[in-house]
mmCIF file of C-alpha atoms in Angstrom:
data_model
loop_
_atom_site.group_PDB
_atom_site.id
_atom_site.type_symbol
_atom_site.label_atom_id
_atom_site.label_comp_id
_atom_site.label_asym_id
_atom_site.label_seq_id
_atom_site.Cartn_x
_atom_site.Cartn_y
_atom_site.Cartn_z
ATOM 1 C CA UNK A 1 -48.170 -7.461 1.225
ATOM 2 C CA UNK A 2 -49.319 -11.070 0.796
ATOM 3 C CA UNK A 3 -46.493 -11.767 -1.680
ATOM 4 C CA UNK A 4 -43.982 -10.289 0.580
ATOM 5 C CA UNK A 5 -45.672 -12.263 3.494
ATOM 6 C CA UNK A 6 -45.275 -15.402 1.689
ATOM 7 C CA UNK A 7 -41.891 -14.621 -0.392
ATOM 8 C CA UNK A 8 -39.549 -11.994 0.978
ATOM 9 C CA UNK A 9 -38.346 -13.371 4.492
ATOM 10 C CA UNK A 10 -35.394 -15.279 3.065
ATOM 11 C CA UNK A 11 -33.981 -12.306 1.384
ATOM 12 C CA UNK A 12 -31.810 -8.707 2.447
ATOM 13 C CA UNK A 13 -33.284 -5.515 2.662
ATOM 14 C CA UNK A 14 -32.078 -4.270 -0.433
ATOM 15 C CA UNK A 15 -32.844 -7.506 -2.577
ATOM 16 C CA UNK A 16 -36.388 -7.586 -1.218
ATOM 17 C CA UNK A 17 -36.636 -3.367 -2.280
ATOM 18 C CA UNK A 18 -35.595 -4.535 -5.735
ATOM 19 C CA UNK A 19 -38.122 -7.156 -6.505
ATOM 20 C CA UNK A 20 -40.347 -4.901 -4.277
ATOM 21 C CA UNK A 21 -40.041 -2.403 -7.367
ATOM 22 C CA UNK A 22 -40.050 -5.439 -9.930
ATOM 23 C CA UNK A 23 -43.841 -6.168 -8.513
ATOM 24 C CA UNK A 24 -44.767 -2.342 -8.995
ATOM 25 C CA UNK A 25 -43.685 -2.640 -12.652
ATOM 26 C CA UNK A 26 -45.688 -5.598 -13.705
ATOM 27 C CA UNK A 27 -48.880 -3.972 -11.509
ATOM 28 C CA UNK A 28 -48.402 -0.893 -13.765
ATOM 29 C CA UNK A 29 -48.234 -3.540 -16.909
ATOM 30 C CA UNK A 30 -51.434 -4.808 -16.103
ATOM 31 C CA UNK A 31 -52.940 -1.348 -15.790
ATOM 32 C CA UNK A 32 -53.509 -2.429 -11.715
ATOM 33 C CA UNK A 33 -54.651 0.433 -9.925
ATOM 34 C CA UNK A 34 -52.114 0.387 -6.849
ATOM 35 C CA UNK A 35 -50.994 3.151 -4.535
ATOM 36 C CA UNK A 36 -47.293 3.903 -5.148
ATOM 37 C CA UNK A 37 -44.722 3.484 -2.866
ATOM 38 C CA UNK A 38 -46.801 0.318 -1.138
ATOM 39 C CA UNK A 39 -44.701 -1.937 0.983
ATOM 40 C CA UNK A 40 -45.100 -4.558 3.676
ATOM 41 C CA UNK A 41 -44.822 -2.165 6.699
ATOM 42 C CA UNK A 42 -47.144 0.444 5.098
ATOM 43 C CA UNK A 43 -50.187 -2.162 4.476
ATOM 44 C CA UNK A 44 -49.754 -4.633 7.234
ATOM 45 C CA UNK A 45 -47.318 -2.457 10.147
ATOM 46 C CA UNK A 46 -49.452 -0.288 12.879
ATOM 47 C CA UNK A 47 -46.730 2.380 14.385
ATOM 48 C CA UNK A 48 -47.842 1.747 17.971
ATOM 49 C CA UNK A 49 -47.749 -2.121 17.469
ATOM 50 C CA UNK A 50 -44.036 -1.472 15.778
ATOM 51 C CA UNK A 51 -43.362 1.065 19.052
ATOM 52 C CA UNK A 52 -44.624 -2.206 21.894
ATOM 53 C CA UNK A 53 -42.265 -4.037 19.358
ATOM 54 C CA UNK A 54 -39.555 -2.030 20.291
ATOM 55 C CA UNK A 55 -39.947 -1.938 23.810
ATOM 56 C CA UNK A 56 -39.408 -5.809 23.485
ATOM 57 C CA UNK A 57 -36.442 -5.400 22.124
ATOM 58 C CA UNK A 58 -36.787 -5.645 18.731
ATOM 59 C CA UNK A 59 -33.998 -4.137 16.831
ATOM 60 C CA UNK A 60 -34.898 -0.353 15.083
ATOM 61 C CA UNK A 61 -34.369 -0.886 11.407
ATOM 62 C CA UNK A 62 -36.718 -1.643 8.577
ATOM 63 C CA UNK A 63 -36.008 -5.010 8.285
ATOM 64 C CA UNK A 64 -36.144 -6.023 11.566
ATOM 65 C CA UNK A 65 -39.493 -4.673 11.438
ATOM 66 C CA UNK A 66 -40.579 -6.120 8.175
ATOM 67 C CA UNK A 67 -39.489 -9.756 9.673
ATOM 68 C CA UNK A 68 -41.614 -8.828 12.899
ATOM 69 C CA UNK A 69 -44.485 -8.333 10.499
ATOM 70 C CA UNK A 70 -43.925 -11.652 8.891
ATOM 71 C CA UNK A 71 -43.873 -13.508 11.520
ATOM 72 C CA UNK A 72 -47.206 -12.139 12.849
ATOM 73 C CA UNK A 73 -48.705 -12.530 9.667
ATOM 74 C CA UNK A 74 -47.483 -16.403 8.209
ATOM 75 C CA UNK A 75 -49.486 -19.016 8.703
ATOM 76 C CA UNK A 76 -46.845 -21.759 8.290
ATOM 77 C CA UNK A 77 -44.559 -21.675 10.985
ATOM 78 C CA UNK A 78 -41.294 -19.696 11.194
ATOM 79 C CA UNK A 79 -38.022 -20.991 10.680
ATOM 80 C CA UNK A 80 -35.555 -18.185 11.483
ATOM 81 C CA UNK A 81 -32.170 -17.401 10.721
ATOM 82 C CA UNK A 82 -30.832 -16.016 13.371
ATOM 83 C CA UNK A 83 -27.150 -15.753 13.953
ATOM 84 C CA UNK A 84 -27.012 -12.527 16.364
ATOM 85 C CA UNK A 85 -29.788 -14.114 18.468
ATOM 86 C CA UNK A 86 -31.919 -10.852 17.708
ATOM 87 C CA UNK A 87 -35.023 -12.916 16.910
ATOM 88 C CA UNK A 88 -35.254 -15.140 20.011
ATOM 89 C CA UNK A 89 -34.294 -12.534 22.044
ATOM 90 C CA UNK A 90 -37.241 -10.396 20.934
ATOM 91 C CA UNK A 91 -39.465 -13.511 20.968
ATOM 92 C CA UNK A 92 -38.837 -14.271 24.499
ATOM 93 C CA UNK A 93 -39.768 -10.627 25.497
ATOM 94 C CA UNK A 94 -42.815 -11.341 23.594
ATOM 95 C CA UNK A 95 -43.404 -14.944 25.235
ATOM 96 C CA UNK A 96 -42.400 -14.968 28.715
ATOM 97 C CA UNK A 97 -43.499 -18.523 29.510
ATOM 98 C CA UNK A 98 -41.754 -20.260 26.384
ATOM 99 C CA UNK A 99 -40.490 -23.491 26.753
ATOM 100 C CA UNK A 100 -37.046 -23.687 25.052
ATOM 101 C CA UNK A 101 -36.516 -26.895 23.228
ATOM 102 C CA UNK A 102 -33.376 -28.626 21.602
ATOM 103 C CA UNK A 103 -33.786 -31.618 19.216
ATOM 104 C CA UNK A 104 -30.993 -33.883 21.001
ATOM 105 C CA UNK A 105 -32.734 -33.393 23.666
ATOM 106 C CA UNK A 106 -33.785 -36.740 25.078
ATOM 107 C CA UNK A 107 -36.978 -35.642 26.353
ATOM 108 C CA UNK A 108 -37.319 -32.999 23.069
ATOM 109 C CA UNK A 109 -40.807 -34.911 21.778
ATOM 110 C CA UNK A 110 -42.109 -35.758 25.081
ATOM 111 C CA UNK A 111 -42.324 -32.177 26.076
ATOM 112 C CA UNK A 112 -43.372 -30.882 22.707
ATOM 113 C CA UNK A 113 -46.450 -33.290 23.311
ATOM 114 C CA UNK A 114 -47.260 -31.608 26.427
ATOM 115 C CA UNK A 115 -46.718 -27.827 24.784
ATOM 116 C CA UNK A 116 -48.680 -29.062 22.311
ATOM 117 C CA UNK A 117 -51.652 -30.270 24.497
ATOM 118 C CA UNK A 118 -51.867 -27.033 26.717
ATOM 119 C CA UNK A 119 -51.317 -24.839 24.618
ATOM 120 C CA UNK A 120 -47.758 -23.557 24.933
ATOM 121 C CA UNK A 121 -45.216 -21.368 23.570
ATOM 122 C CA UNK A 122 -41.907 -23.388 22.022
ATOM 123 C CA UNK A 123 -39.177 -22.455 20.744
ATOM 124 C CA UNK A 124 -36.529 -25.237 18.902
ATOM 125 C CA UNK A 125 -33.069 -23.677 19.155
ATOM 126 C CA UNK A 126 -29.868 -25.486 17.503
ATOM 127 C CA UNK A 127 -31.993 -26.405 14.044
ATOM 128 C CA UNK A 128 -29.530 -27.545 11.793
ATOM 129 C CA UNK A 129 -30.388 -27.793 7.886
ATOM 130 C CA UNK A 130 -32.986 -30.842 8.243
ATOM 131 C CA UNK A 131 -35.568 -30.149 10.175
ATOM 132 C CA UNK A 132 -36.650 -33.153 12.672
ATOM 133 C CA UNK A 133 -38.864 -35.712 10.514
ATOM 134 C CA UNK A 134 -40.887 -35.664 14.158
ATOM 135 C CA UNK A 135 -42.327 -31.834 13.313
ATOM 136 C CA UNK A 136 -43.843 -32.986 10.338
ATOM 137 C CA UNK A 137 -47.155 -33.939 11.899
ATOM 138 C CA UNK A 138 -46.833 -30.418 13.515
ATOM 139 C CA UNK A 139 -45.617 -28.420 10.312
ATOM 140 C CA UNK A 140 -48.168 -30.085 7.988
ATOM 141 C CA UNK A 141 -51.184 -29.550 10.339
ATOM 142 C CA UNK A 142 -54.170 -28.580 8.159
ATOM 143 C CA UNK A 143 -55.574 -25.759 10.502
ATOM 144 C CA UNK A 144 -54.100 -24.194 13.614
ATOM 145 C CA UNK A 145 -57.537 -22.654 14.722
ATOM 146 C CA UNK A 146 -59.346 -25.960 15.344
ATOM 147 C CA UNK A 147 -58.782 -29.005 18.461
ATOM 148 C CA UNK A 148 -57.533 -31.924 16.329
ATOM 149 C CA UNK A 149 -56.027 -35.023 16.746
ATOM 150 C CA UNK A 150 -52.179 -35.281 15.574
ATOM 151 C CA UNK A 151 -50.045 -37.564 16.554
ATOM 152 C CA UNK A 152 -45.912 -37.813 17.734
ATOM 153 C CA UNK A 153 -45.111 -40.393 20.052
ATOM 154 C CA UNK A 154 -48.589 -40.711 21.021
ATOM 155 C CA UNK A 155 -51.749 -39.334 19.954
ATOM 156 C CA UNK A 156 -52.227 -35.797 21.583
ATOM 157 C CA UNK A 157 -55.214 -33.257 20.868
ATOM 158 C CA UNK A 158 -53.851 -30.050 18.983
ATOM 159 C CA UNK A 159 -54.248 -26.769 21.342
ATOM 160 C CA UNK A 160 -55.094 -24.221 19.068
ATOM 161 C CA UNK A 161 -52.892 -21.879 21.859
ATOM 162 C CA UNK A 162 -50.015 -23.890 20.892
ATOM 163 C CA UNK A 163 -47.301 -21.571 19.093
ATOM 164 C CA UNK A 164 -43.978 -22.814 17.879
ATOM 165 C CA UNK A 165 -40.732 -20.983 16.797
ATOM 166 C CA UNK A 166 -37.720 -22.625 15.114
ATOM 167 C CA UNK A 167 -34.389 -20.926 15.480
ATOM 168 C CA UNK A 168 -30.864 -21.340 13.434
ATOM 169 C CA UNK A 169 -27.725 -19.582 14.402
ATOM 170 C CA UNK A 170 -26.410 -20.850 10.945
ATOM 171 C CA UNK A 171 -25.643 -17.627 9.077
ATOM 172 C CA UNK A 172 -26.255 -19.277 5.572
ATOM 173 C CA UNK A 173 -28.038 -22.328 5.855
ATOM 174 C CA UNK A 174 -28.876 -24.768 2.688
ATOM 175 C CA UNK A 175 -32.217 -26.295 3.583
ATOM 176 C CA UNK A 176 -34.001 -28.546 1.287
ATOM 177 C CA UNK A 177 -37.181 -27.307 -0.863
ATOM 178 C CA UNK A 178 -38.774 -30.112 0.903
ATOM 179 C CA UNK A 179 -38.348 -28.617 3.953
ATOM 180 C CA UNK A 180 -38.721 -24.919 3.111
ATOM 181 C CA UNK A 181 -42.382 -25.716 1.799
ATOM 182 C CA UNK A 182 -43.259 -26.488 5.199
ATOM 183 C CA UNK A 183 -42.142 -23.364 7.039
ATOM 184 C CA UNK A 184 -41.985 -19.501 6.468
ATOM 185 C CA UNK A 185 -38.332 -18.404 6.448
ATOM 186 C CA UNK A 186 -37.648 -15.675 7.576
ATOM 187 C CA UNK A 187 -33.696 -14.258 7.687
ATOM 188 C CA UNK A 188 -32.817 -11.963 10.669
ATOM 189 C CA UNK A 189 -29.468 -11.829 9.985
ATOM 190 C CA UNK A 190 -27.770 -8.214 9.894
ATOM 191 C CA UNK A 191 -26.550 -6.374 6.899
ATOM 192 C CA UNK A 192 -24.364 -3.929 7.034
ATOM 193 C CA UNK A 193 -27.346 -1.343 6.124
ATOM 194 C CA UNK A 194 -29.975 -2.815 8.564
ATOM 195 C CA UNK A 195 -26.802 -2.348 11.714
ATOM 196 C CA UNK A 196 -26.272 1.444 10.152
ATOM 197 C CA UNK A 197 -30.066 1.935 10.841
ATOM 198 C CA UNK A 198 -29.981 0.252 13.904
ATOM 199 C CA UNK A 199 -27.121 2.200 15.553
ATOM 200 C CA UNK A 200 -28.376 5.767 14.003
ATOM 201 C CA UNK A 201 -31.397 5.127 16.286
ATOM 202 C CA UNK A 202 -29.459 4.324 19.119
ATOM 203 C CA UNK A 203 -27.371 7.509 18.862
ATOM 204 C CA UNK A 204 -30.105 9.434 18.121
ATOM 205 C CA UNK A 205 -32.128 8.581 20.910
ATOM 206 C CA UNK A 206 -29.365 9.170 22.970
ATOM 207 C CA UNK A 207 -28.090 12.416 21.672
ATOM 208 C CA UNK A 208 -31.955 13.580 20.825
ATOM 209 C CA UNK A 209 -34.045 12.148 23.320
ATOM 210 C CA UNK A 210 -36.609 14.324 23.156
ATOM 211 C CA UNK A 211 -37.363 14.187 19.704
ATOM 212 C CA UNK A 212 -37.709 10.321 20.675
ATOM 213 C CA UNK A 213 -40.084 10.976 23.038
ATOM 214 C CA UNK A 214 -42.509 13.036 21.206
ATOM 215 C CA UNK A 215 -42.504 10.600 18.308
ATOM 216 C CA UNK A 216 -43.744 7.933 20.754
ATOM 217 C CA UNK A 217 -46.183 10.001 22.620
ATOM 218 C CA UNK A 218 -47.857 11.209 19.100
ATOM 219 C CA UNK A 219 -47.696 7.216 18.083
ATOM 220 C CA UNK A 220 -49.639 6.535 21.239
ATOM 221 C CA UNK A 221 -52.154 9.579 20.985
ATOM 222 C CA UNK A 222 -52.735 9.001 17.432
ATOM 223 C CA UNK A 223 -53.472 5.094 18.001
ATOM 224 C CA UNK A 224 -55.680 6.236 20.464
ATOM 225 C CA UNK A 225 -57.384 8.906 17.948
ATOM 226 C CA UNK A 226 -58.375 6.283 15.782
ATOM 227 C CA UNK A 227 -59.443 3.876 17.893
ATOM 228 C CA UNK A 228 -61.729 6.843 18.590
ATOM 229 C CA UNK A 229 -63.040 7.038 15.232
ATOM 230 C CA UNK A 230 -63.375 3.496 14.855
ATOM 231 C CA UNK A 231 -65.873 3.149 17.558
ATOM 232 C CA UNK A 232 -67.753 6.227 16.116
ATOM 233 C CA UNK A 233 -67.963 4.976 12.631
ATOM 234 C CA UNK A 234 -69.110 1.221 13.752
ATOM 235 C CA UNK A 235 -71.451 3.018 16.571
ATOM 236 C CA UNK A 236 -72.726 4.998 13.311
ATOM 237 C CA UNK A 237 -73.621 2.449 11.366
ATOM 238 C CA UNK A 238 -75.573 0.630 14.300
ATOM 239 C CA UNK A 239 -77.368 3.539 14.651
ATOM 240 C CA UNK A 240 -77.857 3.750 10.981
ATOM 241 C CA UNK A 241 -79.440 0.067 10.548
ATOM 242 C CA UNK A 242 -81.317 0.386 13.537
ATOM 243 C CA UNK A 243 -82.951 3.802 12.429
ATOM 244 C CA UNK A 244 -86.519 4.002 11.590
ATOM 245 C CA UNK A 245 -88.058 6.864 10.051
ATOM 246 C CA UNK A 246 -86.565 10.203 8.962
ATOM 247 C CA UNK A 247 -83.004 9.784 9.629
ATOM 248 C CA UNK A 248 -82.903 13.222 10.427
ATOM 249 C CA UNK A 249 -85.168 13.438 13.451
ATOM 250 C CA UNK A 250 -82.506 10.621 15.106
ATOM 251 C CA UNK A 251 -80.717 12.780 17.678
ATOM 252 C CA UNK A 252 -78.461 10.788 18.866
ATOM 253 C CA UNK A 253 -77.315 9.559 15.563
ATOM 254 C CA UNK A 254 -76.680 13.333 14.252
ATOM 255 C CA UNK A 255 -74.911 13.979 17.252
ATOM 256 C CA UNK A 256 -72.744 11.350 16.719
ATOM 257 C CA UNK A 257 -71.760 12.245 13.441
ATOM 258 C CA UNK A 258 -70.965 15.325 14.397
ATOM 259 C CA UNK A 259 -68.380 13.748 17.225
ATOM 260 C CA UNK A 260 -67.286 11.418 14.514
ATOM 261 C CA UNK A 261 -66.600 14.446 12.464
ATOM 262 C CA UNK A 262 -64.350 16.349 14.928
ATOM 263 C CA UNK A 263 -62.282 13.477 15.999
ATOM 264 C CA UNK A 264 -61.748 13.098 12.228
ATOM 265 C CA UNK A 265 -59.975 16.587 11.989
ATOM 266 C CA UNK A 266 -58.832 16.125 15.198
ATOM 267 C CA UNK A 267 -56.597 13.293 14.245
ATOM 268 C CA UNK A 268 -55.829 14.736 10.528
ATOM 269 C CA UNK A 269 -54.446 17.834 12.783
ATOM 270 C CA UNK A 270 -52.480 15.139 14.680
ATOM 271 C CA UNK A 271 -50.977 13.428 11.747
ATOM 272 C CA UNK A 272 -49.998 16.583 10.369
ATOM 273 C CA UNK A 273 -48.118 16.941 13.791
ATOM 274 C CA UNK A 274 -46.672 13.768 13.411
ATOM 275 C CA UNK A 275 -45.411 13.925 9.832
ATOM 276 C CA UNK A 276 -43.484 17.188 11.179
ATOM 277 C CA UNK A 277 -42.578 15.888 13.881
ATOM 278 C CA UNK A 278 -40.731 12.773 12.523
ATOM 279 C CA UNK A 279 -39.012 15.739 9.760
ATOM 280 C CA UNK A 280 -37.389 16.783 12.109
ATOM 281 C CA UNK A 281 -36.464 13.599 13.759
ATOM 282 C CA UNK A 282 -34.845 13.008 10.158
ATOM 283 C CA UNK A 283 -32.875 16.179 9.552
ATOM 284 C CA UNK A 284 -31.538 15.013 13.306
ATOM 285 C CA UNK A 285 -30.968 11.232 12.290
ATOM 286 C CA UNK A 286 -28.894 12.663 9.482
ATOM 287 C CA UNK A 287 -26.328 14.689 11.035
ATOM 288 C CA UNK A 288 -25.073 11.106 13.079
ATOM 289 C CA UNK A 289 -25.100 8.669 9.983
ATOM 290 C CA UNK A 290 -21.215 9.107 8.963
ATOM 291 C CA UNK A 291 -20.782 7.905 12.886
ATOM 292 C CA UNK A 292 -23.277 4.969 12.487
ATOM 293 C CA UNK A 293 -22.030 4.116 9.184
ATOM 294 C CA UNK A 294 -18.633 3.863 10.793
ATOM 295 C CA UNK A 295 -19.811 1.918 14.167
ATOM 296 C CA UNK A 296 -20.697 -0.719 11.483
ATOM 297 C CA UNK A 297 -18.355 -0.446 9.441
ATOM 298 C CA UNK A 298 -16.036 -1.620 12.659
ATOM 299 C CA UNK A 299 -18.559 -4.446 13.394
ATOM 300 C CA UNK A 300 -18.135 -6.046 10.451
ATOM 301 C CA UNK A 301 -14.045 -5.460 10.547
ATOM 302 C CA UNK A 302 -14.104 -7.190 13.451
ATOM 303 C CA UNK A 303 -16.504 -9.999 12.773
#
């Protein structure tokens, strides 16, 4: 997951699936215990996360959500290719109050100073393929958790609020490795495979919507189940290091293993809900891929 954090934005789906299986390999070389079939969505995604995702508009295919997850997770700043204006779309959903920024922009450092100082959202549209030299105080900050002093035009104290997006529309940009080891890229643009996926879930919510529905209610209920747990468990072992004496005379803390115990087969009863559930949702999905194959298919004719 780290490795695809720091690695696998620039790339396709289906390039990042093949040295996705390359890594697996040389784990099982090195005898590396692993769990197979580990991928970026798996380790770092969280379904009803991915579902708010969707409700801000973030496209419905695996490597829309993969980029999501990369940009959540990088700490260097993004840098995203973005030619459908998919990304900054679902960014803005995400960051109502963004100030949108262009780098001929007169003005373009002054107010980046004062996003920077309270703590702001930005976004830099129109990149081209060199980045600003004024973002390298920004880009080459040592910490984005602490108030420090950087300085643009004038010396400004870092926010640690502050977040910044960069945005190209270029569909195959050449930056320098100079300026790639300052930023996370990360490659939104759509394959012909990432549109089918896209437009299967499109018809399928339409023509299935209440499949849809139940998949996002369980999403929601199971979320909910383990937050459940979560609290037992860490109210569990509070009860467990406070304990003094036999641990068996502690009411309250047998009682609450027992809750702790149901809500655990409660939610294994969910998930086995879920799994059918989303089964089903895929024997559906599958009798509409020969029209979402050829809704793409006509995209990329006509493009």
């Amino acid at each position: 997951a780290a490795a695809s954090v720091a690695y696998l934005g620039p790339f396709t789906s289906d390039f990042r699936s093949e040295i996705l299986s390359k890594w697996s390999d040389k784990l099982k070389e090195a005898n590396i215990v692993r769990q197979p079939g580990g991928n970026i969505t798996k380790i770092l995604g969280d379904p009803l996360t991915t579902l708010q995702w969707h409700l801000k508009n973030l496209p419905r295919d695996e490597l829309s959500i993969e980029n999501a997850i990369v940009l959540n997770e990088c700490k260097k700043w993004p840098l995203i290719i973005d030619p459908q204006a998919q990304a900054s779309s679902f960014i803005k959903n995400c960051e109502p109050e963004i100030m949108i920024l262009r780098p001929k922009e007169k003005t373009f450092v002054r107010q980046l100073e004062n996003a920077i100082s309270f703590g702001r959202a930005v976004m830099i549209e129109g990149i081209d393929e060199e980045l600003d030299p004024a973002l390298d105080p920004i880009l080459l900050i040592p910490s984005r958790d602490k108030n420090i002093q950087i300085k643009l035009e004038h010396q400004i104290t870092y926010n640690p609020t502050f977040k910044l997006y960069m945005i190209t529309s270029n569909p195959n940009p050449t930056f320098s490795p100079e300026s790639l080891a300052k930023v996370t890229l990360i490659n939104f643009t759509i394959t012909q495979s990432a549109l089918t996926d896209q437009l299967l879930a499109l018809v399928v919510a339409k023509e299935k919507p209440n499949l849809e529905k139940e998949k996002e209610q369980l999403v929601v209920s199971n979320a909910s189940m383990k937050s459940q747990l979560l609290e037992s468990q860490a109210k569990i072992l509070r009860l467990l290091q406070e304990s003094s004496g036999d641990i068996l005379d502690d009411v309250q803390l047998i009682d609450t293993l027992a809750e702790s115990n149901k809500t655990s087969k409660t939610l294994s009863t969910q998930m086995v809900q879920s799994e059918e559930t989303e089964k089903q949702i895929d024997m559906s999905r599958r009798e509409y891929t020969s029209v979402a194959k050829r809704a793409s298919l006509l995209y990329f004719c006509v493009i």
